[in-house]
Short mmCIF file of C-alpha atoms in Angstrom, two decimals:
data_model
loop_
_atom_site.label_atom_id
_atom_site.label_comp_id
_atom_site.label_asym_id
_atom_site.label_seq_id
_atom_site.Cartn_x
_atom_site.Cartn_y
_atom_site.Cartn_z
CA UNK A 1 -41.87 -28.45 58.05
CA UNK A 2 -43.31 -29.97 54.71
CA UNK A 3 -43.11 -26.61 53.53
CA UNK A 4 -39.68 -26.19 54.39
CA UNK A 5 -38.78 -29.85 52.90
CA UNK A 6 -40.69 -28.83 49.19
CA UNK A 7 -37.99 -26.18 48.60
CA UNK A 8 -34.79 -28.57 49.97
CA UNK A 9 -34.23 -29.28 46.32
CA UNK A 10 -34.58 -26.03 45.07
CA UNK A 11 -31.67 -24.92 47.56
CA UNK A 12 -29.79 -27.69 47.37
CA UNK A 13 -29.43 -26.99 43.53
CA UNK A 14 -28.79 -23.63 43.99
CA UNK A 15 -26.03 -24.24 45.99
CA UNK A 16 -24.74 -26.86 43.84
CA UNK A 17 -25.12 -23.71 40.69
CA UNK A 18 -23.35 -21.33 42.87
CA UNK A 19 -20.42 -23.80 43.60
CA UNK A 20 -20.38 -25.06 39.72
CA UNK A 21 -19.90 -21.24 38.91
CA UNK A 22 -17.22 -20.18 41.48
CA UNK A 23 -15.33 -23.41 40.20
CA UNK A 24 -15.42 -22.52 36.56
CA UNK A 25 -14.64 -18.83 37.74
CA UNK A 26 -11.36 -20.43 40.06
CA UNK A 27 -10.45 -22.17 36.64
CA UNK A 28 -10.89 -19.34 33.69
CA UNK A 29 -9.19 -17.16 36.61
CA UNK A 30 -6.11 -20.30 36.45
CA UNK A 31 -6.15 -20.41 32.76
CA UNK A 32 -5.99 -16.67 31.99
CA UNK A 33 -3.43 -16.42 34.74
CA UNK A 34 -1.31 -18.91 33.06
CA UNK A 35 -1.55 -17.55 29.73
CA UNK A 36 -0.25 -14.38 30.83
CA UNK A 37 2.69 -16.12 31.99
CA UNK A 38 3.06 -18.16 29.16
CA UNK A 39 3.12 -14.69 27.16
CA UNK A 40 5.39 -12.68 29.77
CA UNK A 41 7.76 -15.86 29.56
CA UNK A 42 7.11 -15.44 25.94
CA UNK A 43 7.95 -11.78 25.01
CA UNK A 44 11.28 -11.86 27.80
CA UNK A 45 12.49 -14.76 25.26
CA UNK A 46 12.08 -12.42 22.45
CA UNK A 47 13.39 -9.58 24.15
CA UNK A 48 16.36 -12.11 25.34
CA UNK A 49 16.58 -12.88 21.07
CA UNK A 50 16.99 -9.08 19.92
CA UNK A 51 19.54 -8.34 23.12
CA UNK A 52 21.91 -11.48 21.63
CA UNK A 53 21.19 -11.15 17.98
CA UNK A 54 20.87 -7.33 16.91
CA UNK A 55 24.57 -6.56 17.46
CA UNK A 56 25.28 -9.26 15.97
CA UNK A 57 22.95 -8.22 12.82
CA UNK A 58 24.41 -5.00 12.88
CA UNK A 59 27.63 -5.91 12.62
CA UNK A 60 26.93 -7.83 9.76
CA UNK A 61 25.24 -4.63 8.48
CA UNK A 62 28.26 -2.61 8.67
CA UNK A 63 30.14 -5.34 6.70
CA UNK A 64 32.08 -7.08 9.88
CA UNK A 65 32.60 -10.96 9.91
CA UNK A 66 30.64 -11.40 13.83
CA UNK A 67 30.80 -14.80 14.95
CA UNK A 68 27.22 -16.36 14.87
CA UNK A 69 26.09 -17.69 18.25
CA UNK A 70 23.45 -21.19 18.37
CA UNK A 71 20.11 -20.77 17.18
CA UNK A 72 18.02 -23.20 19.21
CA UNK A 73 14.44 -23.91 17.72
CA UNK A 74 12.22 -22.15 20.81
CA UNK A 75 14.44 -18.94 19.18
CA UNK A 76 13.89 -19.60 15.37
CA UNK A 77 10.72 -17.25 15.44
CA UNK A 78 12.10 -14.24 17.05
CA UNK A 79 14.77 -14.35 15.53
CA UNK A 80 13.63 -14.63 11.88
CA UNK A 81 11.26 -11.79 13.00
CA UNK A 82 13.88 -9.72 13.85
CA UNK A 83 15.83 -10.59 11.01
CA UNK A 84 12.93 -9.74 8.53
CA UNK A 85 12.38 -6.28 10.29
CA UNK A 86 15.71 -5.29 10.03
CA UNK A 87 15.62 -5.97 6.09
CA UNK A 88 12.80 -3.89 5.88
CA UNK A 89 15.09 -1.22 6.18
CA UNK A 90 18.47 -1.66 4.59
CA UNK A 91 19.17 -1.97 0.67
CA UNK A 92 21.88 -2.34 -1.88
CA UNK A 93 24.85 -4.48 -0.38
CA UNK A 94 24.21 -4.14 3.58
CA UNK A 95 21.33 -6.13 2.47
CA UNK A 96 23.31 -8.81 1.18
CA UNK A 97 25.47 -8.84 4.11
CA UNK A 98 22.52 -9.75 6.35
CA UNK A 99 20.90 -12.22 3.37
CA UNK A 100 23.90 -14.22 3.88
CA UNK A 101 23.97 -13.89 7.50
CA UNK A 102 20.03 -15.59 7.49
CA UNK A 103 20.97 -18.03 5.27
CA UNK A 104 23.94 -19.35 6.73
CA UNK A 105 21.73 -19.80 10.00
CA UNK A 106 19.48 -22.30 8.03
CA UNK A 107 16.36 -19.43 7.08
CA UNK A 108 15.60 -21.00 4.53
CA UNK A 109 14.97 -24.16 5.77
CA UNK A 110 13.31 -22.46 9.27
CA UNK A 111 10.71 -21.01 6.25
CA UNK A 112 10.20 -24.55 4.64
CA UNK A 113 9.25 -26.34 7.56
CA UNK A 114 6.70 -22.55 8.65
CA UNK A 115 5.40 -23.15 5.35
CA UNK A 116 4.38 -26.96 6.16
CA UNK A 117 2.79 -25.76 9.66
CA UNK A 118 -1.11 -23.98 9.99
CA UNK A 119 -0.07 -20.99 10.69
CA UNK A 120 -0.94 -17.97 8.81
CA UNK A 121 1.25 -15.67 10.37
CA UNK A 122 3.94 -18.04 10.47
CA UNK A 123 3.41 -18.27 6.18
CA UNK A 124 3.79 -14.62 6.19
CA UNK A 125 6.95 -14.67 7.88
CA UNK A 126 8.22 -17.32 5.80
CA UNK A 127 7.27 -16.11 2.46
CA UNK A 128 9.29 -12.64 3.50
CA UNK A 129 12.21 -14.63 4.43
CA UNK A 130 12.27 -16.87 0.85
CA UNK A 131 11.55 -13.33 -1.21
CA UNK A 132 14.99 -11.93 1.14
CA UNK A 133 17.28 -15.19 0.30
CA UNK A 134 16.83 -14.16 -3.14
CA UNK A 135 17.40 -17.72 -4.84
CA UNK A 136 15.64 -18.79 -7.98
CA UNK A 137 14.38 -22.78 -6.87
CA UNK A 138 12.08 -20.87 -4.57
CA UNK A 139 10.17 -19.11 -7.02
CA UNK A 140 7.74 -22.30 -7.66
CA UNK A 141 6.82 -22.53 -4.06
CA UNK A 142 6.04 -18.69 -3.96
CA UNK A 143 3.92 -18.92 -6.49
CA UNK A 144 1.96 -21.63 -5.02
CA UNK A 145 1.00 -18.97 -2.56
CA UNK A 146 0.44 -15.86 -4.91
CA UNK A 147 -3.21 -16.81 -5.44
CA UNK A 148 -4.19 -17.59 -1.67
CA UNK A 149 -7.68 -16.25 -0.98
CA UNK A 150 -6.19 -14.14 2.30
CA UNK A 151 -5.63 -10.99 0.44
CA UNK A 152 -1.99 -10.68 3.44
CA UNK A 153 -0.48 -13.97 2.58
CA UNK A 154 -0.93 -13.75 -1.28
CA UNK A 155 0.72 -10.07 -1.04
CA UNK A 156 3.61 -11.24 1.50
CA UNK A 157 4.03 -13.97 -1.83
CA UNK A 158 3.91 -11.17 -4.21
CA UNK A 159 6.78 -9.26 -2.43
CA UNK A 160 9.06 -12.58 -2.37
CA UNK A 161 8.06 -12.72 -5.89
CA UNK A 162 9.19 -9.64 -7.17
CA UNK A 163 12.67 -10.08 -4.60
CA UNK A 164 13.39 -13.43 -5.88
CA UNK A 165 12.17 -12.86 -10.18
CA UNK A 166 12.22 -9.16 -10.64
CA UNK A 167 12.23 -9.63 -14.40
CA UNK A 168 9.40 -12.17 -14.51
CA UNK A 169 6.78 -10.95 -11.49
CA UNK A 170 5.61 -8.38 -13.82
CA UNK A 171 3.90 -11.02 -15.59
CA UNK A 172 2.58 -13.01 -13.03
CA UNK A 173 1.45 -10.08 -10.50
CA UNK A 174 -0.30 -7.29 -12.93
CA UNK A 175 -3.20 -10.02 -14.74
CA UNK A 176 -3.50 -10.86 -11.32
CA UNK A 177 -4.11 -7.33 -9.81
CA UNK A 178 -6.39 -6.83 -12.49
CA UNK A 179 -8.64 -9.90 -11.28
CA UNK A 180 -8.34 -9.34 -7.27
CA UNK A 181 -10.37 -6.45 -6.15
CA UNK A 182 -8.35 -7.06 -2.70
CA UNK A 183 -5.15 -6.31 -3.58
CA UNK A 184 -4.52 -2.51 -3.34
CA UNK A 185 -3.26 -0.96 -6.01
CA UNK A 186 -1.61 1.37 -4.61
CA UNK A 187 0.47 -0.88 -2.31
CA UNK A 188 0.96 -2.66 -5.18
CA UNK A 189 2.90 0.50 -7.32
CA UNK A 190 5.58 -0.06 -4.34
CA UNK A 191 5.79 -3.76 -4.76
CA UNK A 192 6.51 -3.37 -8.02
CA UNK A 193 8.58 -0.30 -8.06
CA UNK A 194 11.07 -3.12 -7.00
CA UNK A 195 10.69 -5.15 -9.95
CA UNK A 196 12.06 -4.64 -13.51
CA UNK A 197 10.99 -0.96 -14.74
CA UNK A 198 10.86 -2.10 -18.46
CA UNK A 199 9.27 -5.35 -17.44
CA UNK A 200 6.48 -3.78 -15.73
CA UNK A 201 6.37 -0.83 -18.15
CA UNK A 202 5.84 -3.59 -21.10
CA UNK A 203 3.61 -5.99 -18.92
CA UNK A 204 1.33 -2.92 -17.84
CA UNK A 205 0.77 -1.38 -21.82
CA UNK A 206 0.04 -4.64 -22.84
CA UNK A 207 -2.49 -5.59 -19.82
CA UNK A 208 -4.03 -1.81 -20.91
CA UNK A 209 -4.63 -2.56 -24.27
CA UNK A 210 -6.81 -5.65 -23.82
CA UNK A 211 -8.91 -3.87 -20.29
CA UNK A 212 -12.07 -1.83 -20.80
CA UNK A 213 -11.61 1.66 -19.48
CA UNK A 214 -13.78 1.02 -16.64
CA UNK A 215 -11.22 -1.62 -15.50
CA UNK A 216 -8.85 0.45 -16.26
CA UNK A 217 -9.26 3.16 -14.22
CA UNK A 218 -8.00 0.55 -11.36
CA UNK A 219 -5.00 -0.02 -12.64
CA UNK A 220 -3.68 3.94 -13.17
CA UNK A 221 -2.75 4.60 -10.21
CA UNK A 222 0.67 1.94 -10.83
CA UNK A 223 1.56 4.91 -13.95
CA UNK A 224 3.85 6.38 -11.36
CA UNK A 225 6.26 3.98 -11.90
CA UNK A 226 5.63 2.95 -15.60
CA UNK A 227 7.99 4.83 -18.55
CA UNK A 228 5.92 8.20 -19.55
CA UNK A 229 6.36 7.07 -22.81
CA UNK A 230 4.01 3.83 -22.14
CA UNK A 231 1.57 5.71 -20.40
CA UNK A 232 0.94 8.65 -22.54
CA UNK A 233 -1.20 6.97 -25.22
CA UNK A 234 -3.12 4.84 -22.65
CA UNK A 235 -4.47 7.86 -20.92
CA UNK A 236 -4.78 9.93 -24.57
CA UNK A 237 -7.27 7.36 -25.56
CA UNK A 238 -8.84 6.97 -22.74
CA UNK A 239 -9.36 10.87 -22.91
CA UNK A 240 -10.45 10.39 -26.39
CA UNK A 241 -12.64 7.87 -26.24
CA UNK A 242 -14.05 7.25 -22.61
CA UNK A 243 -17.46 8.47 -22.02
CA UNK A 244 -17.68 7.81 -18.01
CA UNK A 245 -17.05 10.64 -15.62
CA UNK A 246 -15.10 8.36 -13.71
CA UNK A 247 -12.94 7.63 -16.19
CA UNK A 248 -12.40 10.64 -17.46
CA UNK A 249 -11.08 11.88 -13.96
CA UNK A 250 -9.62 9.27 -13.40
CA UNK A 251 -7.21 9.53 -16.54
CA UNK A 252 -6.62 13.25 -15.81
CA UNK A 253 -5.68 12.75 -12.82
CA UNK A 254 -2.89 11.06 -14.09
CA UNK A 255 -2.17 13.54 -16.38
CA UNK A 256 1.90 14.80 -16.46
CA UNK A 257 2.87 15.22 -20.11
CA UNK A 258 2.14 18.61 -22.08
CA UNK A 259 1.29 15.95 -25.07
CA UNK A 260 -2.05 15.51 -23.16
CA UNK A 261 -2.62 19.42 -22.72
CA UNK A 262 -5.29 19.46 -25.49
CA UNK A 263 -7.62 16.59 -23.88
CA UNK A 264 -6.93 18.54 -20.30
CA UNK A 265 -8.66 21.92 -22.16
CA UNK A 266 -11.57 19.85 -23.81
CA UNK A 267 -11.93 18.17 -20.00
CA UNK A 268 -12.02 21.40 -18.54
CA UNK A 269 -15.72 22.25 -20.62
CA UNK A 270 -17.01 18.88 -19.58
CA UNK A 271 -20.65 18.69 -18.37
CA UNK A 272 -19.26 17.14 -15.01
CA UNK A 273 -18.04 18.73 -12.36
CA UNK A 274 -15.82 15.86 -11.02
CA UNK A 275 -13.73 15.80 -14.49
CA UNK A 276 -14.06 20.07 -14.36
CA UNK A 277 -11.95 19.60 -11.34
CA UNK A 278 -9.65 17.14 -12.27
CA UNK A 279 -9.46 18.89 -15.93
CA UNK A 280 -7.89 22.24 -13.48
CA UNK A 281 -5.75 20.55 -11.41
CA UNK A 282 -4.24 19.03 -14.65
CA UNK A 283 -3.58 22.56 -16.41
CA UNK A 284 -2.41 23.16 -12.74
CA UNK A 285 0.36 20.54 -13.56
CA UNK A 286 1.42 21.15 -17.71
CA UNK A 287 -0.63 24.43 -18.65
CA UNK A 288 0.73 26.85 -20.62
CA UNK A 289 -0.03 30.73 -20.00
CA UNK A 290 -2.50 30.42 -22.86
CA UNK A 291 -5.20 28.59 -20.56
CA UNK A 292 -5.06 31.89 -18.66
CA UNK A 293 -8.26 32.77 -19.95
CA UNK A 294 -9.40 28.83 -19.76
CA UNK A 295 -8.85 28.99 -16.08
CA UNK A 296 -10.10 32.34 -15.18
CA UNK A 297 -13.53 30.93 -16.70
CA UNK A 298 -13.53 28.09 -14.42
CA UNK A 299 -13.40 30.86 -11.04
CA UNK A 300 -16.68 31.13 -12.10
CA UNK A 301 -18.32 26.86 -12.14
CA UNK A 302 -21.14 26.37 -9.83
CA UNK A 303 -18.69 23.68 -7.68
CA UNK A 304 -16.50 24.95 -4.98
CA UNK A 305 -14.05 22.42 -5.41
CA UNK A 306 -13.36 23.08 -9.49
CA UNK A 307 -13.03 26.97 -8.57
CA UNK A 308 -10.27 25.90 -5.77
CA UNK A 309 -8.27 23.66 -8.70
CA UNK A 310 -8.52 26.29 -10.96
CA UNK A 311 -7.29 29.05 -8.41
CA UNK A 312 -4.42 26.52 -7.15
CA UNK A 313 -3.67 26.23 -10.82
CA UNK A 314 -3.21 29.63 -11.50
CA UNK A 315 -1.56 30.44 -8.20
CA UNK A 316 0.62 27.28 -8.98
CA UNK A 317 1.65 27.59 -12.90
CA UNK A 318 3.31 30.48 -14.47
CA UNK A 319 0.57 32.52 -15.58
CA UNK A 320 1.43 35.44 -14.41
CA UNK A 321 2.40 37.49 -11.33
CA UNK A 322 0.38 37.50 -7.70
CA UNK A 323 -0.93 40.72 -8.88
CA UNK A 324 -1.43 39.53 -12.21
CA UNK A 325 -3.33 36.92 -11.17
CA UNK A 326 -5.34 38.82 -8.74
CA UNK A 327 -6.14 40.83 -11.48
CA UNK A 328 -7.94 38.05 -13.37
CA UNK A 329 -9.48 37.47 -10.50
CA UNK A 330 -10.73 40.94 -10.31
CA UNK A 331 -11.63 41.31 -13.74
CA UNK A 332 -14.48 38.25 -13.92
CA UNK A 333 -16.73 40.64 -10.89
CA UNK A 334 -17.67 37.70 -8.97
CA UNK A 335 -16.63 37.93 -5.64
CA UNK A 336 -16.15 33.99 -5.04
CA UNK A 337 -13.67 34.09 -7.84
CA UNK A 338 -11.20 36.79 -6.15
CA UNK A 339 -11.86 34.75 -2.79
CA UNK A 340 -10.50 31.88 -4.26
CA UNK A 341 -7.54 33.42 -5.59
CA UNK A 342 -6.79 34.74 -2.60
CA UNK A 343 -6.80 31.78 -0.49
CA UNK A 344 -4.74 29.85 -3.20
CA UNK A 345 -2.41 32.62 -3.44
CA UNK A 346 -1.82 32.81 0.04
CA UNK A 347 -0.93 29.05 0.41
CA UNK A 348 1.70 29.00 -1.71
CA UNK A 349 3.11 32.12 0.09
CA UNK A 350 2.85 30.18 3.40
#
């Protein structure tokens, strides 16, 4: 019996630890319960939003007058959500059309008072609906967010930006790009393939001129949507005068004008492979049937990947016939060479 009475404790506080657990089981089991309901009670209310509202947008869209039903405040989000997504994919003037649908509702006021709250997702939403309401007094505010450390909020700012200043974000968004190694430049080219073309052709030369190529080599990718004429001598003296592989490629990459055929040929004897390759896909884009010869030479580099450009190129450019071609390919006597040309031949046949 005093054996039995030692271990009462024990028992008693293992029975105490078993129903402590099954109670804070019951109540994670209550709580996760009632969030689901809280989110099925949710996402009908949204789903209740885009059943009133979308024909109602879409009328709008398609240039009717629809009469605009109450907007009560547990709707504002889904709404403006749907509102946003909707813009996404209209331009010219059914955009308009639903811009002044959203503003007559109040949006621009629903994005103040987001803007006020701690809510990142709810500053991303608002910042898109500012940048769609177009007006000018917002532009201030929008830039207050433009330098946020969270890489998605300054980017939703840089959008508005561009939507609501398309002559001035140039200005304010390419010195920035070239500081933040988080904003992708390539998502960036789109951005600003909204804004002023002259404005960002202007704002990018001059950014250029005062980065070292290294730097540089960031920023090329946004040449899609500069004026040729602006990026020609940025990449010819980068050609010229950059000693980096990386460079190198990179500016050849970028290559489009025959005014840069010259520095493609020099590339194209280059100790590296990676500017070899980029050197042939280049003649690949503005060679002339001169580089014949130039190409045919490069069937033969010890890289697989600079004998592929160099067979694309001359399967791609007009040097020549298939069987002309072929014949190059035939006349060097190395096997690898007329496999290449083959296989490049035979994709752009397919």
């Amino acid at each position: 019996m005093a054996f039995a009475g030692a271990f009462e404790p024990v028992v008693r506080a293992a029975w105490a630890t078993g129903l402590l657990t099954v109670l804070l089981s019951a109540v994670l089991v209550a709580r996760v319960l009632g969030m689901r309901r809280r989110l099925a009670r949710a996402e009908a209310r949204r789903q209740d939003v885009v059943a009133r509202w979308r024909p109602v947008l879409f009328e709008a869209i398609a240039g009717g007058s629809p009469r605009l039903p109450a907007l009560p405040p547990e709707d504002e989000d889904a709404f403006l959500l749907l509102w946003v997504q909707l813009l996404d994919g209209i331009r010219g003037e059914p955009l308009e059309r639903l811009a002044r649908v959203g503003d007559a509702l109040g949006a621009r006021a629903l994005a103040g008072a987001r803007l006020r709250r701690e809510d990142a997702l709810g500053h991303v939403l608002a910042l898109r609906t500012l940048g769609y309401l177009g007006r000018a007094e917002d532009r201030a505010e929008v830039l207050r967010w433009l330098d946020d450390p969270r890489s998605y909020l300054s980017l939703a700012a840089a959008r508005a930006l561009v939507r609501i200043d398309p002559e001035g974000a140039p200005a304010e968004l390419l010195p920035r790009l070239a500081r933040r190694a988080d904003w992708p430049v390539p998502l960036f080219a789109s951005v600003l393939g909204e804004a002023s073309p002259p404005r960002v052709s202007e704002r990018f030369a001059a950014l250029c001129a005062a980065l070292p190529g290294p730097a540089l080599v960031r920023l090329l990718p946004l040449a899609s949507i500069v004026d040729a004429h602006r990026v020609e001598p940025i990449l010819a003296a980068l050609l010229e005068r950059a000693d980096e592989p990386e460079v190198l490629a990179a500016a050849l990459r970028q290559v489009r004008s025959p005014a840069l055929l010259d520095a493609a040929r020099r590339a194209a004897r280059h100790a590296s492979w990676s500017v070899r390759v980029q050197a042939a896909a280049a003649l690949g884009r503005v060679g002339e049937r001169a580089d014949r010869e130039l190409l045919a030479g490069l069937l033969r580099d010890a890289e697989w990947w600079v004998r592929y450009r160099a067979a694309q190129a001359l399967a791609a450019r007009p040097y020549g016939t298939s069987q002309e071609v072929l014949a190059l390919a035939e006349a060097s006597g190395d096997r690898y060479a007329r496999d290449i040309v083959r296989q490049a031949l035979a994709e752009v046949r397919s």
